[in-house]
Short mmCIF file of C-alpha atoms and ligand atoms in Angstrom, two decimals:
data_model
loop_
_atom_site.label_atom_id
_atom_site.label_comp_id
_atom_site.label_asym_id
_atom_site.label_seq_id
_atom_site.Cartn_x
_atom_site.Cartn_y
_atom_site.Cartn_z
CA UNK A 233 -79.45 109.63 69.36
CA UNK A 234 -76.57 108.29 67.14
CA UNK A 235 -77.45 108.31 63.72
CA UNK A 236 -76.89 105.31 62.75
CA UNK A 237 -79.53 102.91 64.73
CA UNK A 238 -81.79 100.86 63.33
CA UNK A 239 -84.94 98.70 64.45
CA UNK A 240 -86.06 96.00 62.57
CA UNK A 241 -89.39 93.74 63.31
CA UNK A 242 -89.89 90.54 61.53
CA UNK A 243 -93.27 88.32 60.06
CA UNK A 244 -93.74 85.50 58.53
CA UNK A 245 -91.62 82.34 58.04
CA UNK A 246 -87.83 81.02 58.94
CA UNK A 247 -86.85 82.02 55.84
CA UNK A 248 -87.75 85.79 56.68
CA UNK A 249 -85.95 85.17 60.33
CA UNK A 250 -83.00 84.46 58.68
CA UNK A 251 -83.20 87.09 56.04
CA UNK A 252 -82.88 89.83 59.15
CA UNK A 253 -80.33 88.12 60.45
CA UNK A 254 -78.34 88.71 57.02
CA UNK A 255 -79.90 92.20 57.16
CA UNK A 256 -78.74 93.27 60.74
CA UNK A 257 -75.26 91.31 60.21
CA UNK A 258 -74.40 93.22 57.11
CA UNK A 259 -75.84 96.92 58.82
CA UNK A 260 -73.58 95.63 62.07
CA UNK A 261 -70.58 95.32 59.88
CA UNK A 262 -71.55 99.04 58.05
CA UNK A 263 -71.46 99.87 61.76
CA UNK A 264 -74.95 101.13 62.51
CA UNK A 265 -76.56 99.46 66.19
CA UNK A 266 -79.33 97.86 66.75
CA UNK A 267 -82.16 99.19 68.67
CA UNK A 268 -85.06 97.29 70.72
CA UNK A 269 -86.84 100.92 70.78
CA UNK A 270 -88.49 102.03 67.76
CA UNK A 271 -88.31 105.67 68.30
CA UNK A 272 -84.61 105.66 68.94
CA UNK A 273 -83.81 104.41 65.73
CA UNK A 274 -82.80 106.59 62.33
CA UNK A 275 -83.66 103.18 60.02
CA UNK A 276 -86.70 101.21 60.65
CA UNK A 277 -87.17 97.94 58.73
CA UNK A 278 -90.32 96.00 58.11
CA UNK A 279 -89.44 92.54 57.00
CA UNK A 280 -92.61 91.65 55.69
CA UNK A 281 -94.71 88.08 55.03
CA UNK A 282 -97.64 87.90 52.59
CA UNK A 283 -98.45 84.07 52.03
CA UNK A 284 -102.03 85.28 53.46
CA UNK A 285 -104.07 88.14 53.66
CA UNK A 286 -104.24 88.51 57.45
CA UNK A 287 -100.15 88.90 57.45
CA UNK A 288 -100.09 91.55 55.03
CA UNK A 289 -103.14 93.49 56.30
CA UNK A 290 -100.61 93.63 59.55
CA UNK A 291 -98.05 95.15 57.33
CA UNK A 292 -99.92 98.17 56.06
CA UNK A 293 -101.67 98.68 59.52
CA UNK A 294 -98.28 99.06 60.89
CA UNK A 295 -97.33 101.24 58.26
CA UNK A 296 -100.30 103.67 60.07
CA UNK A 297 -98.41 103.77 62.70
CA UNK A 298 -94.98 104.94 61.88
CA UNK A 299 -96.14 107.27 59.84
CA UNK A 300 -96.99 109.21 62.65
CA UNK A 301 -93.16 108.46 64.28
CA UNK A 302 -92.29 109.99 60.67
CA UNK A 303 -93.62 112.88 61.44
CA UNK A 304 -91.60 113.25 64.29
CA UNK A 305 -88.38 111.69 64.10
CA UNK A 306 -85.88 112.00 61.39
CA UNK A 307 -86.46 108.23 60.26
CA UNK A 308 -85.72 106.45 57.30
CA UNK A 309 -88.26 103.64 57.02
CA UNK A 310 -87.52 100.68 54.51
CA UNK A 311 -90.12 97.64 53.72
CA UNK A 312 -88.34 94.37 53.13
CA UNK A 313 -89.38 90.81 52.48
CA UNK A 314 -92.49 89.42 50.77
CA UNK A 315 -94.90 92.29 50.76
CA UNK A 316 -92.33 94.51 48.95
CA UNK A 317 -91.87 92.04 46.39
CA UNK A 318 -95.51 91.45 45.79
CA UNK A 319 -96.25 95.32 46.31
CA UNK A 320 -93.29 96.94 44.76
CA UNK A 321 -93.69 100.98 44.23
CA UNK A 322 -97.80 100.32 44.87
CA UNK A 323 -96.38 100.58 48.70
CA UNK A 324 -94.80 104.14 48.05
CA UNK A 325 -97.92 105.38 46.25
CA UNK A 326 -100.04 104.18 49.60
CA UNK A 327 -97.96 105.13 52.00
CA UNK A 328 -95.68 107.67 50.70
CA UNK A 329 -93.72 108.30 54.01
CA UNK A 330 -91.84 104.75 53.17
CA UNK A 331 -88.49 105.41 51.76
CA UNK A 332 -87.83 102.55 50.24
CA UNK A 333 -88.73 98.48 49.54
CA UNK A 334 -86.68 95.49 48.61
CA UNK A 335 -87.92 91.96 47.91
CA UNK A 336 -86.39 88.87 49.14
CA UNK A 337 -83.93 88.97 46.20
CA UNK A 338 -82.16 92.45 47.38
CA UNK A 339 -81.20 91.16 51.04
CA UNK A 340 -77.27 90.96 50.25
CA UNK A 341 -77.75 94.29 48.27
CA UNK A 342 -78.44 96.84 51.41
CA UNK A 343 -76.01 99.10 50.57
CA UNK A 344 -77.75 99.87 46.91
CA UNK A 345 -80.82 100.76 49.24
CA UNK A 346 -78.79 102.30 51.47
CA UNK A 347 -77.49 104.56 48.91
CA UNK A 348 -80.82 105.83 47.41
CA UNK A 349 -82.23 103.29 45.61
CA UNK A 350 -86.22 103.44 46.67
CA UNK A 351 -87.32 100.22 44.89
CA UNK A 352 -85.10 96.95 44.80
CA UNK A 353 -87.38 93.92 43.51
CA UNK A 354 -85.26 92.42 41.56
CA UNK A 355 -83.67 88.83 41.52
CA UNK A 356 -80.25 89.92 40.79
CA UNK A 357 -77.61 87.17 39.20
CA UNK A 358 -75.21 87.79 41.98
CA UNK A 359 -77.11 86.79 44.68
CA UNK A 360 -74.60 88.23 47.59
CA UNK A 361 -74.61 85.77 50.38
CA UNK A 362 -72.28 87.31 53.65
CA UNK A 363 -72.75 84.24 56.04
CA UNK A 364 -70.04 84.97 58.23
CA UNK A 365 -71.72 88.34 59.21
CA UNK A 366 -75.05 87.07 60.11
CA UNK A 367 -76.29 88.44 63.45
CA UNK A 368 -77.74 85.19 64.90
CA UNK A 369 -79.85 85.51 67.99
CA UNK A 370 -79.51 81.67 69.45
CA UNK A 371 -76.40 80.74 71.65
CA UNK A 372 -77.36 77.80 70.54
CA UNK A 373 -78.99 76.97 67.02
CA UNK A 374 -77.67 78.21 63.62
CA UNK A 375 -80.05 78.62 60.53
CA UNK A 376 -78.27 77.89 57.28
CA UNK A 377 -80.42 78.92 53.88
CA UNK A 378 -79.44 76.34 51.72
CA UNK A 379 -81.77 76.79 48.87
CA UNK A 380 -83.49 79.98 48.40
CA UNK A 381 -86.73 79.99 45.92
CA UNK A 382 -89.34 77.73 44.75
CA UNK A 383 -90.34 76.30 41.61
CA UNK A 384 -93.31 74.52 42.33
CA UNK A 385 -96.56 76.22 41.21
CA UNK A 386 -98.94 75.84 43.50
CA UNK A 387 -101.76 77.34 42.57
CA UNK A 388 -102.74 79.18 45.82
CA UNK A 389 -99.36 80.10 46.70
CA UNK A 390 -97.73 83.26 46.26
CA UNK A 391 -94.18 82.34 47.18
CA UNK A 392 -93.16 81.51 43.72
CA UNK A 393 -93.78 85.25 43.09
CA UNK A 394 -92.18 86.89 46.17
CA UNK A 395 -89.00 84.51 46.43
CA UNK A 396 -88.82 83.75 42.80
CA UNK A 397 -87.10 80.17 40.99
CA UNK A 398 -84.87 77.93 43.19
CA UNK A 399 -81.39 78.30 43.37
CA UNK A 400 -79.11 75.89 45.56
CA UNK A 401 -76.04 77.10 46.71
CA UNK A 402 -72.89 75.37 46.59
CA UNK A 403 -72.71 71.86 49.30
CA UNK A 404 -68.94 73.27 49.89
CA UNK A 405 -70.66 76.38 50.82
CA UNK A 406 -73.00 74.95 53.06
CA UNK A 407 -70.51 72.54 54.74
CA UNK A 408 -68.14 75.32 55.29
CA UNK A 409 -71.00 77.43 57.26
CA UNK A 410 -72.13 75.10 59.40
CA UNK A 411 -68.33 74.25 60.54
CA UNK A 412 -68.22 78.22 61.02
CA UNK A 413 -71.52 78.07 63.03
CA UNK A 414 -70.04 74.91 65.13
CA UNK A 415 -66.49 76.69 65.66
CA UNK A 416 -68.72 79.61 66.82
CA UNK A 417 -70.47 77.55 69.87
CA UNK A 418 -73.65 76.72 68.11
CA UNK A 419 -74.72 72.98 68.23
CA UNK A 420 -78.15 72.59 66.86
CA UNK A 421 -78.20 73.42 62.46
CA UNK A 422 -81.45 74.32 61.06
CA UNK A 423 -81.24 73.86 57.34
CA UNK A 424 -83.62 76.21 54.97
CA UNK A 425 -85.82 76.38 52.33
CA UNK A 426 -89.14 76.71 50.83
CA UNK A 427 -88.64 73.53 49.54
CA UNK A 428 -85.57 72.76 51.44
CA UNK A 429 -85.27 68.63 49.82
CA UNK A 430 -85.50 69.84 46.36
CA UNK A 431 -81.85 70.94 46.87
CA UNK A 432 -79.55 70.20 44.19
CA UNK A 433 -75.68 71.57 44.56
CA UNK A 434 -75.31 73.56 41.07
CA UNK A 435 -71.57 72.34 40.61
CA UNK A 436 -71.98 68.76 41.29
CA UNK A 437 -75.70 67.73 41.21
CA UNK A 438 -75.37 66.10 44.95
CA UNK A 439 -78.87 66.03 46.61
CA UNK A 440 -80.14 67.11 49.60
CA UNK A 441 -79.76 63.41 51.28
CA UNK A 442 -76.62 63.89 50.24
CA UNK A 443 -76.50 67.25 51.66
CA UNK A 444 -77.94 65.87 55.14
CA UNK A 445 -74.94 63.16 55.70
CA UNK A 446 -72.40 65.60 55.28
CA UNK A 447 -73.66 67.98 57.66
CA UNK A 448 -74.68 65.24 60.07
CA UNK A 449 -71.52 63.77 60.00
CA UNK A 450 -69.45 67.58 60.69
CA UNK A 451 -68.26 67.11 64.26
CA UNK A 452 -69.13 69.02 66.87
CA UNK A 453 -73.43 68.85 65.24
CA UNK A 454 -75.48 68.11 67.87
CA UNK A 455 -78.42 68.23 66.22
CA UNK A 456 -79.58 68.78 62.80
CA UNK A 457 -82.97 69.88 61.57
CA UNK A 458 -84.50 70.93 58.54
CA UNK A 459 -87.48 72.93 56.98
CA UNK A 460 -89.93 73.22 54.79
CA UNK A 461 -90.23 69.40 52.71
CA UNK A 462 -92.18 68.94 49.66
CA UNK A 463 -93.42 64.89 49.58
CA UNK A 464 -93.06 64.98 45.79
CA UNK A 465 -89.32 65.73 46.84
CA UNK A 466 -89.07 62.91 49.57
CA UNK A 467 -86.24 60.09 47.99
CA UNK A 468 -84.37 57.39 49.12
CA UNK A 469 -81.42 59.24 49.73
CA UNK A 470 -83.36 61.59 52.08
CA UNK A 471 -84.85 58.61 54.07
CA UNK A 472 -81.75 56.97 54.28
CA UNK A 473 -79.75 59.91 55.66
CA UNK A 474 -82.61 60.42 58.67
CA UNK A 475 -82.50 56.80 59.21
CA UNK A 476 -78.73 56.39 59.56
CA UNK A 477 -77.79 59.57 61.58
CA UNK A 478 -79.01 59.72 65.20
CA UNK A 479 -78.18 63.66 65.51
CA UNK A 480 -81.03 64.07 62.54
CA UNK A 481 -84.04 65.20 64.01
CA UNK A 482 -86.75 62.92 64.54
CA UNK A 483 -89.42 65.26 63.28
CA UNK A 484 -90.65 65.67 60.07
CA UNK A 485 -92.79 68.80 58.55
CA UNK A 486 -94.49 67.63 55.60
CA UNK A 487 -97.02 69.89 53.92
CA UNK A 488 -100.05 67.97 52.65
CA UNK A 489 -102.74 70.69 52.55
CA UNK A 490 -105.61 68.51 51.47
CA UNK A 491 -106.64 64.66 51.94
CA UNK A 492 -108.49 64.95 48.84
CA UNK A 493 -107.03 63.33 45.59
CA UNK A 494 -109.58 66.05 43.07
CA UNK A 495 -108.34 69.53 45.97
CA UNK A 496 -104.97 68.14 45.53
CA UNK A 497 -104.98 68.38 41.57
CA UNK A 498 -106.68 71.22 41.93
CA UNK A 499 -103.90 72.87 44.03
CA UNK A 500 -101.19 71.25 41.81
CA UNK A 501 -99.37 69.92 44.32
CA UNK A 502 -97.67 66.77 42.42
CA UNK A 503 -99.27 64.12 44.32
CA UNK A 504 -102.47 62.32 45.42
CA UNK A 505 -103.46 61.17 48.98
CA UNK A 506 -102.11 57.24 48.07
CA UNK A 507 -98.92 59.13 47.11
CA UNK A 508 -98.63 60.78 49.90
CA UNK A 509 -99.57 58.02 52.36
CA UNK A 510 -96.93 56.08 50.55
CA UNK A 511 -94.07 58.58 50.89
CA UNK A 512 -95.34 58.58 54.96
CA UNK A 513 -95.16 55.12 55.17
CA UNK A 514 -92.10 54.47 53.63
CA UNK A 515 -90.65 56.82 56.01
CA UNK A 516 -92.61 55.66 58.96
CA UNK A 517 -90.97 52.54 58.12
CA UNK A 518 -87.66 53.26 57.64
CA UNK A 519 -87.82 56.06 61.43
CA UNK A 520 -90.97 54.38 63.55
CA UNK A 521 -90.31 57.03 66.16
CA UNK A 522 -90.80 60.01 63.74
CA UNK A 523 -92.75 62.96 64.93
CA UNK A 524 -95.31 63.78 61.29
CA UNK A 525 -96.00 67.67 61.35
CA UNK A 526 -98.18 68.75 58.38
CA UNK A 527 -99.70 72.16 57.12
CA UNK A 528 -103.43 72.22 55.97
CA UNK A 529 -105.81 74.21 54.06
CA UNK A 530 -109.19 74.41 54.55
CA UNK A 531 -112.43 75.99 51.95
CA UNK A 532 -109.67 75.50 48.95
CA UNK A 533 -111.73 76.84 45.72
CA UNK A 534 -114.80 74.26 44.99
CA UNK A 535 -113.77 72.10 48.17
CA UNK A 536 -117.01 70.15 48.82
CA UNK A 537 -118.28 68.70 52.54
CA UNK A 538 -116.81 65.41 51.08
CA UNK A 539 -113.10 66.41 50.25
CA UNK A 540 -113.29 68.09 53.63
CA UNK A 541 -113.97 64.93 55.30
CA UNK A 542 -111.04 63.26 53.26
CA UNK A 543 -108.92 65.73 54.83
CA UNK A 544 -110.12 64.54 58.34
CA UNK A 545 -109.71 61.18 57.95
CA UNK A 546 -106.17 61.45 56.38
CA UNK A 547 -105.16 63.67 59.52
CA UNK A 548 -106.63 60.76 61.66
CA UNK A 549 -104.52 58.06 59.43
CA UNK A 550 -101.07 59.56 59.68
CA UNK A 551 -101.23 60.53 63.34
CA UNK A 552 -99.90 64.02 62.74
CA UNK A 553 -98.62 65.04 66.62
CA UNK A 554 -98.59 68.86 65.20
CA UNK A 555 -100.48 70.20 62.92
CA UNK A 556 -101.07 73.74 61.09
CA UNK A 557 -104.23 74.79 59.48
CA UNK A 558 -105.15 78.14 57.73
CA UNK A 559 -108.26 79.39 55.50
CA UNK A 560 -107.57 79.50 52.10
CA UNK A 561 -106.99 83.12 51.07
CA UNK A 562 -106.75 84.48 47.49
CA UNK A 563 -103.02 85.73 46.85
CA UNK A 564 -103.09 88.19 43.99
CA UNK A 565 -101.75 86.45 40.56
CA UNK A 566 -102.27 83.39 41.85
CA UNK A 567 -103.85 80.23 39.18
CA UNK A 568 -106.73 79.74 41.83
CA UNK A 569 -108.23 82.87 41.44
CA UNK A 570 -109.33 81.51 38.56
CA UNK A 571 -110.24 77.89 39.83
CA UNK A 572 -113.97 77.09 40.86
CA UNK A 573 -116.70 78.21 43.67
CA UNK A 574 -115.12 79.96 46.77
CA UNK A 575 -116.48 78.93 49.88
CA UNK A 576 -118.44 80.56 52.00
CA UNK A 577 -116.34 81.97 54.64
CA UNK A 578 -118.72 80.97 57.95
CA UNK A 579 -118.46 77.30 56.08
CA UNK A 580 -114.64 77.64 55.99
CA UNK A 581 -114.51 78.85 59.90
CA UNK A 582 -116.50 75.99 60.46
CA UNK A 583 -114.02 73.57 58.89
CA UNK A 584 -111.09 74.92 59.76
CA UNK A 585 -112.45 74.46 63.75
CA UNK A 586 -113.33 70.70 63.07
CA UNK A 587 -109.64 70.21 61.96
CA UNK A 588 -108.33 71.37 65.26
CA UNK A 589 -110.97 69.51 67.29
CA UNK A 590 -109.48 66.05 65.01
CA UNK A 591 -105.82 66.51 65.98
CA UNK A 592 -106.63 67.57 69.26
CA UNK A 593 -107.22 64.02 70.46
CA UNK A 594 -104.36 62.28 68.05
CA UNK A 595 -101.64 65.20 69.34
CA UNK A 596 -103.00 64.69 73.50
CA UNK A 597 -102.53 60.83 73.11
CA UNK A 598 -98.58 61.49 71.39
CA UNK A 599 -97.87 63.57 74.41
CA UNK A 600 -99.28 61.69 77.42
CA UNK A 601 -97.00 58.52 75.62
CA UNK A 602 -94.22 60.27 76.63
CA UNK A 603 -94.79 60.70 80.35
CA UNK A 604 -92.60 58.40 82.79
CA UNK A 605 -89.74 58.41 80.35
CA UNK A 606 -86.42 59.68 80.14
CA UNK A 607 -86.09 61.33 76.39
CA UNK A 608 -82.25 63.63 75.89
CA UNK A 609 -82.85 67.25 75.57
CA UNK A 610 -81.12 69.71 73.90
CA UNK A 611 -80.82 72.80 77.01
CA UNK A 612 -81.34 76.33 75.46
CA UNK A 613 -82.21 78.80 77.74
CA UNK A 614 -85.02 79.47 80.73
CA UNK A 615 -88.36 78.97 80.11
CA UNK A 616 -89.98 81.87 78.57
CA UNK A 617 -92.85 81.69 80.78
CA UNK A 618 -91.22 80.74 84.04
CA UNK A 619 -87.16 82.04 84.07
CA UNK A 620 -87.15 79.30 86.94
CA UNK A 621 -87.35 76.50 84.89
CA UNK A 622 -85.09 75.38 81.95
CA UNK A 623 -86.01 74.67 78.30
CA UNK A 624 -85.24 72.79 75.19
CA UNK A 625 -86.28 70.34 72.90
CA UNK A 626 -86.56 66.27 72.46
CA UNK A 627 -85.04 64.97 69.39
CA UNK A 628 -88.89 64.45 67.84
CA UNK A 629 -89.07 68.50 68.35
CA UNK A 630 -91.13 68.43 71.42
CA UNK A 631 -90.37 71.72 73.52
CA UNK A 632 -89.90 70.35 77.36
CA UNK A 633 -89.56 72.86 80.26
CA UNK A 634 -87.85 70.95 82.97
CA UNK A 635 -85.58 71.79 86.51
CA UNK A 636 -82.71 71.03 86.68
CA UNK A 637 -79.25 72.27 87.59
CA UNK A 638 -79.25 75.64 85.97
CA UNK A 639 -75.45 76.53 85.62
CA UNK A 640 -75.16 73.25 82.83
CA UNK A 641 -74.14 75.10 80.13
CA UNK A 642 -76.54 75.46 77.28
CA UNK A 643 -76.32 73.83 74.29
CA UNK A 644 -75.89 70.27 76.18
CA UNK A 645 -77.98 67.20 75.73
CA UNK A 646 -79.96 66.53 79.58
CA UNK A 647 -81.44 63.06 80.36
CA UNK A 648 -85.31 64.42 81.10
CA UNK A 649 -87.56 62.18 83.03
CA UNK A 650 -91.03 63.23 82.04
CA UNK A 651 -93.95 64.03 84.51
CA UNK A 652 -96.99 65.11 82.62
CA UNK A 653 -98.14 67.04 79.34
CA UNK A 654 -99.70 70.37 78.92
CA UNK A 655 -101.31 71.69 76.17
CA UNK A 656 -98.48 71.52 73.01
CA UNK A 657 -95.26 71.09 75.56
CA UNK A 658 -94.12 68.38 78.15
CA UNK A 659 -92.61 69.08 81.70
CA UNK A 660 -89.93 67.11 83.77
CA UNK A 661 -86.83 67.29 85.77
CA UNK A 662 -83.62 66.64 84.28
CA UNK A 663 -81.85 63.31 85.85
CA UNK A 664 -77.78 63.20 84.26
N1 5AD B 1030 -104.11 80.57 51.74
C1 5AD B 1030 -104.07 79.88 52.90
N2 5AD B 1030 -102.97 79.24 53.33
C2 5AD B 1030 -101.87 79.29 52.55
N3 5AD B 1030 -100.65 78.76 52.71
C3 5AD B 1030 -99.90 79.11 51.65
N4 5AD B 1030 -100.61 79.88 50.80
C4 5AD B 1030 -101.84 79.99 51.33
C5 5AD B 1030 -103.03 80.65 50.92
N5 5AD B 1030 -103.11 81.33 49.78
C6 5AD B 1030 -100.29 77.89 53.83
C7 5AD B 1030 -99.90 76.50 53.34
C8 5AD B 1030 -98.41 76.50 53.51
C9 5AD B 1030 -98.24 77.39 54.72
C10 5AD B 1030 -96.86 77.96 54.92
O1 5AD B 1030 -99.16 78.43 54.49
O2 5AD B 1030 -100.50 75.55 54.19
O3 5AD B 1030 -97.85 75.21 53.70
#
């Protein structure tokens, strides 16, 4: 066993995925290896998520675990991301074989870590950011961070805690990675951010519409997506930039959590539900083929039958052809701790399974539209599930598996002709 191996396992959202591909990138460069084996590596990382309580009951149940690997190996074991922030040195007093934890703030300060330092949670000035080392795993698709933080206040939301206040990096900076990504084969840009569209460059106040053009307009980007949106952040400029570049994805994530106007204070979330129906209309107007995608929460503090039934009827309203909905959990420090009756959990289960019966019908009737035409997809790789056919996705963020000639190399846009729908994908044969 060398000893310089590490294994690193990743939770939680894209802005974690890209935080271990920073991490790996910078051990690469230190020249440690990566391992797919647990118990062949000296450095195990947990890169953890904690915006609910199921994801970071995960985190100390595999903590269990390698503490009995501890006891065996000669391992250094090292908990990153969200958890660690929220935790801090509570994790080494419950699980004292962990060597160290940094937050979110510490991932382009490894070597401090490296060097001894058992508790990095911290959001340091000089927030290192090593882009040309990061160990991407797609042929195909770069992630670019482009602002990391959030400084909304959501009162149920523990991110402002764990990532701490926005800060944008430079547009030059951003421009200048994807061009790097692009020179290095990759097509498809993902741009990040908890609340990617409240980007503002910090030396010349340019926006994140702003931000979109230039990136759309980089030659060489196929495809250009972005995530997560805040609709008290949607603008003009934003709009405008979707509408006017083709290589923009046609898909559009857009958080509302509740269709109630009174949960929606509540939450603090900067808008009602005529606010937000008028941000997705605009928008619907300006891109009629957009794809809505929305997150929801369900048995909010005080949320009665009524503001539950809001929430239904808004889902049916906008036509959301994905959707994501969770039960509220308490995140400690949070304001809605603090903020009226919880509800019953059986009545929150309950709720939570009407929402997916809703969409069910709405997202079934988006897919079966699709069948009999021919929609470009962007080819990246087999088909998880069946290496015999191919995979990618439409421009609206539908995954299609399709055949087709296999040796096309990936990373190119295939005419699909569409034959049917399953349950969240569509199938076809590719016809250029
Ligand atoms: N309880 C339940 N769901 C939550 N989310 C964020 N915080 C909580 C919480 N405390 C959901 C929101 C958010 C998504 C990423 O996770 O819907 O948009």
């Amino acid at each position: 066993m060398s000893d310089q191996t590490f294994f690193i396992e990743t939770w939680g959202c894209q802005m974690n995925d890209l935080d271990t591909q920073r991490l790996s990138g910078n051990l690469k460069l230190r020249g440690w290896t990566r391992v797919d084996d647990e118990s062949e590596a000296s450095l195990i990382l947990l890169n953890t998520c904690s915006i609910r309580d199921k994801a970071e009951q995960k985190v100390f149940s595999r903590l269990g675990e390698l503490r009995e690997l501890k006891s065996r190996n000669d391992v250094r074991i090292g908990v990153a991301g969200c958890v660690a922030q929220q935790e801090g040195d509570r994790i080494l007093k419950r699980a004292p074989w962990v060597d160290f934890v940094m937050g979110p703030g510490n991932v382009g300060h490894l070597d401090e870590v490296l060097e001894g330092k058992r508790v990095a949670t911290d959001f340091p000035e000089d927030r290192r950011y090593d882009y040309l080392t990061m160990d991407r795993p797609s042929a195909t698709k770069a992630q670019v961070t482009i602002i990391e933080g959030c400084n909304k206040n959501c009162t149920f939301c523990i991110v402002p805690t764990t990532r701490g206040r926005e800060v944008s990096r430079p547009f030059d900076d951003v421009v200048a990675e994807v061009r790097a990504a692009i020179d290095s084969g990759r097509v498809e840009i993902e741009l990040l951010g908890q609340t990617v569209n409240a980007y503002r460059c910090p030396i010349t106040g340019r926006d994140f519409g702003a931000l979109l053009s230039a990136v759309a307009e980089v030659p060489g980007v196929l495809r250009l997506r972005f995530m997560t949106s805040h609709p008290a952040e949607v603008n003009d400029s934003m709009i405008a930039a979707m509408r006017d570049h083709r290589n923009i994805s046609r898909y559009l994530h857009l958080p509302v959590q509740s269709g109630s106007s009174r949960v929606l204070r509540r939450m603090k979330r900067l808008y009602s539900r005529e606010k937000y129906l008028e941000v997705m209309a605009r928008i619907r107007e300006a891109i009629p083929e957009i794809h809505f995608s929305t997150d929801i929460i369900v048995g909010f503090p005080g949320e009665t039958e009524e503001d539950f039934q809001e929430t239904i009827s808004l889902i049916e309203e906008v036509g959301y052809g994905s959707l994501f909905a969770f039960k509220y959990s308490p995140r400690p420090g949070t304001p809605s701790l603090k903020i009226g009756e919880p509800v019953d959990d059986a009545i929150a289960s309950d709720r939570l399974t009407r929402i997916f019966e809703a969409h069910e019908r709405i997202k079934r009737e988006r897919l079966d539209s699709y069948r009999g035409k021919v929609l470009p997809v962007l080819y990246d790789g087999p088909s998880r599930n069946d290496p015999s056919m191919m995979t990618g996705r439409t421009d609206d963020n539908w995954v299609v598996n399709f055949s087709g000639d296999p040796a096309i190399p990936l990373g190119s846009l295939i005419g699909v002709r569409i034959d049917h729908a399953q349950h969240h994908t569509l199938r076809g044969e590719a016809v250029t």
